[in-house]
CSV table of C-alpha atoms and ligand atoms in Angstrom, one decimal:
chain,number,residue,atom,x,y,z
A,644,MET,CA,-15.0,6.9,-11.2
A,645,TYR,CA,-11.6,6.1,-12.7
A,646,THR,CA,-12.2,4.2,-16.0
A,647,HIS,CA,-8.6,3.6,-17.0
A,648,SER,CA,-8.3,6.7,-19.1
A,649,PRO,CA,-5.4,7.3,-19.3
A,650,LEU,CA,-4.3,3.7,-19.5
A,651,LYS,CA,-1.4,4.1,-17.2
A,652,ALA,CA,-1.9,4.4,-13.4
A,653,LEU,CA,0.6,4.9,-10.6
A,654,THR,CA,-0.3,3.8,-7.1
A,655,PHE,CA,1.5,3.4,-3.7
A,656,SER,CA,0.9,0.9,-0.9
A,657,TYR,CA,2.4,1.5,2.6
A,658,ASP,CA,2.1,-0.7,5.6
A,659,ASP,CA,1.8,-0.6,9.4
A,660,GLY,CA,0.6,3.0,10.1
A,661,THR,CA,3.7,4.3,11.9
A,662,GLU,CA,4.5,7.9,12.7
A,663,TYR,CA,6.7,8.2,9.6
A,664,ASP,CA,3.5,8.0,7.5
A,665,ARG,CA,3.1,11.7,8.4
A,666,ARG,CA,6.2,12.7,6.3
A,667,LEU,CA,5.2,10.2,3.6
A,668,VAL,CA,1.7,11.7,3.2
A,669,GLU,CA,3.2,15.2,3.1
A,670,ILE,CA,5.5,14.2,0.2
A,671,LEU,CA,2.8,12.2,-1.7
A,672,ASN,CA,0.3,15.1,-1.3
A,673,ARG,CA,2.9,17.6,-2.6
A,674,TYR,CA,3.3,15.6,-5.8
A,675,GLY,CA,-0.4,14.8,-6.2
A,676,MET,CA,0.2,11.0,-5.6
A,677,LYS,CA,-2.3,8.6,-4.0
A,678,ALA,CA,-1.7,5.6,-1.8
A,679,ALA,CA,-3.4,2.8,0.1
A,680,PHE,CA,-2.3,2.7,3.8
A,681,ASN,CA,-2.6,-0.7,5.2
A,682,LEU,CA,-3.4,-0.5,8.9
A,683,ASN,CA,-3.6,-2.9,11.9
A,684,SER,CA,-6.6,-1.6,13.8
A,685,GLY,CA,-5.8,-3.7,16.8
A,686,LEU,CA,-2.4,-2.0,17.2
A,687,LEU,CA,-3.3,1.7,16.5
A,688,SER,CA,-1.7,3.1,19.6
A,689,GLY,CA,1.5,5.0,20.5
A,690,ALA,CA,2.1,2.4,23.3
A,691,GLY,CA,5.0,0.1,22.6
A,692,GLY,CA,6.9,0.3,19.4
A,693,TRP,CA,10.4,-0.9,18.4
A,694,GLU,CA,13.8,0.3,17.2
A,695,GLN,CA,15.8,-0.3,14.0
A,696,ASN,CA,19.3,1.1,13.6
A,697,GLY,CA,18.6,3.2,16.7
A,698,VAL,CA,15.5,4.8,15.0
A,699,PRO,CA,12.4,4.6,17.2
A,700,ILE,CA,9.3,3.3,15.4
A,701,ARG,CA,5.9,3.7,16.8
A,702,ARG,CA,2.4,3.2,15.5
A,703,MET,CA,0.0,6.2,15.7
A,704,ASN,CA,-3.0,6.7,17.9
A,705,VAL,CA,-6.4,6.7,16.2
A,706,LYS,CA,-7.3,10.4,16.8
A,707,GLY,CA,-6.4,12.5,13.8
A,708,LEU,CA,-5.8,9.6,11.4
A,709,PRO,CA,-8.9,10.4,9.2
A,710,GLU,CA,-7.5,13.9,8.7
A,711,LEU,CA,-4.0,12.7,8.1
A,712,TYR,CA,-5.0,10.1,5.4
A,713,ALA,CA,-7.7,12.3,3.8
A,714,GLY,CA,-7.8,11.7,0.0
A,715,HIS,CA,-5.9,8.3,0.3
A,716,GLU,CA,-7.3,4.8,0.7
A,717,ILE,CA,-7.3,2.8,3.9
A,718,ALA,CA,-6.9,-1.0,3.6
A,719,VAL,CA,-6.8,-4.0,5.9
A,720,HIS,CA,-3.5,-5.3,7.2
A,721,SER,CA,-5.1,-7.6,9.9
A,722,LEU,CA,-6.0,-6.7,13.5
A,723,THR,CA,-2.6,-7.7,15.1
A,724,HIS,CA,-0.1,-8.4,12.2
A,725,PRO,CA,0.2,-12.3,12.6
A,726,ARG,CA,1.4,-14.7,10.0
A,727,LEU,CA,-2.1,-15.5,8.8
A,728,GLU,CA,-1.3,-18.9,7.3
A,729,THR,CA,-0.3,-20.2,10.8
A,730,LEU,CA,-3.7,-19.5,12.3
A,731,ASP,CA,-6.9,-21.5,12.4
A,732,ALA,CA,-9.7,-20.4,10.0
A,733,GLY,CA,-11.8,-18.8,12.7
A,734,THR,CA,-8.9,-16.6,13.8
A,735,VAL,CA,-8.0,-15.6,10.3
A,736,LEU,CA,-11.6,-14.5,9.8
A,737,ASN,CA,-11.5,-12.5,13.1
A,738,GLU,CA,-8.2,-10.9,12.0
A,739,LEU,CA,-9.5,-9.7,8.7
A,740,GLU,CA,-13.3,-9.1,9.2
A,741,GLN,CA,-12.8,-7.2,12.5
A,742,ASP,CA,-10.0,-5.1,11.0
A,743,LYS,CA,-12.2,-4.2,8.0
A,744,LEU,CA,-15.1,-3.3,10.3
A,745,ASN,CA,-12.9,-1.2,12.7
A,746,LEU,CA,-11.3,0.7,9.8
A,747,GLU,CA,-14.7,1.4,8.2
A,748,ARG,CA,-15.9,2.7,11.5
A,749,ILE,CA,-12.8,4.9,12.1
A,750,PHE,CA,-12.5,6.3,8.6
A,751,HIS,CA,-16.3,6.3,7.6
A,752,ALA,CA,-15.5,4.8,4.2
A,753,PRO,CA,-15.9,1.3,2.7
A,754,VAL,CA,-12.7,-0.8,2.8
A,755,CYS,CA,-12.1,-3.2,-0.1
A,756,GLY,CA,-8.5,-4.1,-0.1
A,757,MET,CA,-5.6,-5.4,2.0
A,758,ALA,CA,-1.9,-6.2,2.2
A,759,TYR,CA,-0.8,-9.5,3.7
A,760,PRO,CA,1.2,-9.1,6.9
A,761,TYR,CA,4.7,-10.4,6.0
A,762,GLY,CA,3.4,-11.0,2.5
A,763,SER,CA,2.5,-14.6,3.4
A,764,TYR,CA,-0.7,-16.5,2.8
A,765,ASN,CA,-2.2,-19.9,1.9
A,766,GLU,CA,-5.3,-21.1,0.1
A,767,THR,CA,-7.4,-21.0,3.3
A,768,VAL,CA,-6.5,-17.3,3.9
A,769,VAL,CA,-7.3,-16.4,0.3
A,770,ASN,CA,-10.7,-18.0,0.6
A,771,ILE,CA,-11.5,-16.1,3.8
A,772,ILE,CA,-10.4,-12.8,2.2
A,773,ARG,CA,-13.0,-13.5,-0.5
A,774,GLN,CA,-15.6,-14.4,2.1
A,775,VAL,CA,-15.0,-11.1,4.0
A,776,GLY,CA,-15.6,-9.1,0.8
A,777,LEU,CA,-12.1,-7.8,0.2
A,778,ARG,CA,-11.4,-7.5,-3.6
A,779,TYR,CA,-7.6,-7.3,-3.8
A,780,ALA,CA,-4.8,-8.4,-1.5
A,781,ARG,CA,-1.0,-7.5,-2.0
A,782,GLY,CA,2.0,-9.6,-1.3
A,783,THR,CA,5.7,-8.5,-1.1
A,784,VAL,CA,7.3,-10.2,-4.2
A,785,SER,CA,8.6,-7.7,-6.8
A,786,THR,CA,7.4,-8.5,-10.3
A,787,HIS,CA,9.0,-5.6,-12.2
A,788,SER,CA,5.7,-5.8,-14.2
A,789,PHE,CA,2.9,-3.3,-14.8
A,790,ASP,CA,0.3,-5.9,-15.8
A,791,ILE,CA,-3.0,-6.3,-13.9
A,792,PRO,CA,-3.5,-10.0,-13.1
A,793,VAL,CA,-6.9,-11.7,-13.3
A,794,ASN,CA,-6.7,-12.8,-9.7
A,795,LEU,CA,-6.3,-9.7,-7.6
A,796,LEU,CA,-6.3,-11.6,-4.3
A,797,THR,CA,-2.7,-12.8,-4.7
A,798,TYR,CA,-1.5,-9.6,-6.4
A,799,GLN,CA,2.3,-9.0,-6.3
A,800,PRO,CA,3.7,-5.4,-6.6
A,801,THR,CA,5.9,-3.9,-9.3
A,802,CYS,CA,8.6,-3.2,-6.7
A,803,HIS,CA,9.7,-2.0,-3.3
A,804,HIS,CA,11.0,1.6,-3.0
A,805,LYS,CA,14.5,0.2,-2.2
A,806,ASP,CA,14.6,-1.8,-5.4
A,807,SER,CA,17.8,-0.9,-7.4
A,808,GLU,CA,15.7,-0.9,-10.6
A,809,LEU,CA,13.2,1.7,-9.3
A,810,MET,CA,14.3,4.6,-11.4
A,811,ASN,CA,14.8,2.4,-14.5
A,812,LEU,CA,11.3,1.0,-14.1
A,813,ALA,CA,9.9,4.6,-13.7
A,814,GLU,CA,11.6,5.6,-17.0
A,815,GLN,CA,10.3,2.5,-18.7
A,816,PHE,CA,6.8,3.3,-17.4
A,817,ILE,CA,7.0,6.9,-18.6
A,818,ARG,CA,8.0,5.7,-22.1
A,819,LEU,CA,5.3,3.0,-22.3
A,820,LYS,CA,2.4,3.5,-24.8
A,821,PRO,CA,0.1,0.6,-23.8
A,822,ASP,CA,-3.0,-0.8,-25.4
A,823,VAL,CA,-4.3,-2.2,-22.1
A,824,PRO,CA,-4.4,-0.7,-18.6
A,825,GLN,CA,-1.0,-0.8,-16.8
A,826,VAL,CA,-0.2,-0.1,-13.2
A,827,PHE,CA,3.0,0.9,-11.6
A,828,TYR,CA,2.6,-0.3,-8.0
A,829,LEU,CA,5.2,0.7,-5.4
A,830,TRP,CA,5.2,-0.6,-1.8
A,831,GLY,CA,7.1,-0.3,1.4
A,832,HIS,CA,7.0,1.0,5.0
A,833,SER,CA,7.5,4.7,5.7
A,834,TYR,CA,9.8,3.9,8.6
A,835,GLU,CA,12.3,2.3,6.2
A,836,PHE,CA,13.0,5.8,4.7
A,837,GLU,CA,13.9,7.0,8.2
A,838,VAL,CA,15.9,3.9,9.2
A,839,ASN,CA,17.9,4.0,6.0
A,840,ASN,CA,18.0,7.7,5.8
A,841,ASN,CA,16.9,7.7,2.1
A,842,TRP,CA,13.7,9.8,1.9
A,843,GLN,CA,15.4,11.3,-1.2
A,844,ILE,CA,14.6,8.1,-3.1
A,845,LEU,CA,10.9,9.0,-2.8
A,846,GLU,CA,11.4,12.6,-3.7
A,847,ASP,CA,13.4,11.7,-6.8
A,848,PHE,CA,10.9,9.1,-7.9
A,849,CYS,CA,8.0,11.4,-7.5
A,850,ALA,CA,9.7,14.4,-9.2
A,851,LEU,CA,10.5,12.2,-12.2
A,852,ILE,CA,7.0,10.6,-12.6
A,853,ALA,CA,4.6,13.4,-11.4
A,854,GLY,CA,2.4,15.7,-13.4
A,855,ARG,CA,2.2,13.6,-16.6
A,856,ASP,CA,-1.0,13.8,-18.7
A,857,ASP,CA,-0.9,10.1,-19.6
A,858,ILE,CA,-0.5,8.8,-16.1
A,859,ALA,CA,-3.4,8.7,-13.5
A,860,TYR,CA,-2.3,9.1,-9.9
A,861,VAL,CA,-4.7,7.0,-8.0
A,862,THR,CA,-5.4,4.7,-5.0
A,863,ASN,CA,-5.1,1.0,-5.3
A,864,ALA,CA,-8.9,0.6,-5.5
A,865,GLN,CA,-9.1,3.0,-8.3
A,866,ALA,CA,-6.2,1.4,-10.2
A,867,PHE,CA,-7.5,-2.1,-9.9
A,868,LEU,CA,-11.3,-1.7,-9.6
A,869,GLY,CA,-11.9,1.6,-11.2
A,870,GLU,CA,-13.6,2.8,-8.1
A,871,GLN,CA,-13.5,5.1,-5.1
A,872,PRO,CA,-11.9,5.3,-2.7
B,1346,ZN,ZN1,3.2,-5.0,8.0
């Protein structure tokens, strides 16, 4: 169990389960980094997909995913990626509870966290998240902060990987000598690296911040809850 020793933790959160997660996992594993991968279990299929800047983007089939994501955390992103706050309570419950159950069945591990599709929510959604037994949920608003808030169900990340302050924040985090636990929380979509042709951002960030004795490289659950996975 991770007990916030060292006090600084770095964690990643990547959404949607597209094919570019394969390259992302390879890079993270090479640097000893851990992520939560937020998956829509109702959409885990190579059928369909979309294009951005001429780059094809497809979600992955289920077979092989437990092996791909081994050592990382799997988290809820809803069954079908709707705007949850537009739905009736029964449908929000279905989107979250069934996604959690499906992911626990596929990955043979408890699921305790989530990322909001589109980063959006309201009070009803937050109450249902609590009811389903999820213990943290991430939005998409950069805080440029490393503090761990009391309410983890409306957690907002440190920054997105395309944030112009990314490397400055990394250097700030490396210099930090905190008295309380601090988390550098980076989020995004792996397909964005391909669409924007900027995988180097991730390589540079990892190279700078990897392998330091006073930083724990952990999953979201470990960073927030001090727990596996
Ligand atoms: Zn998403």
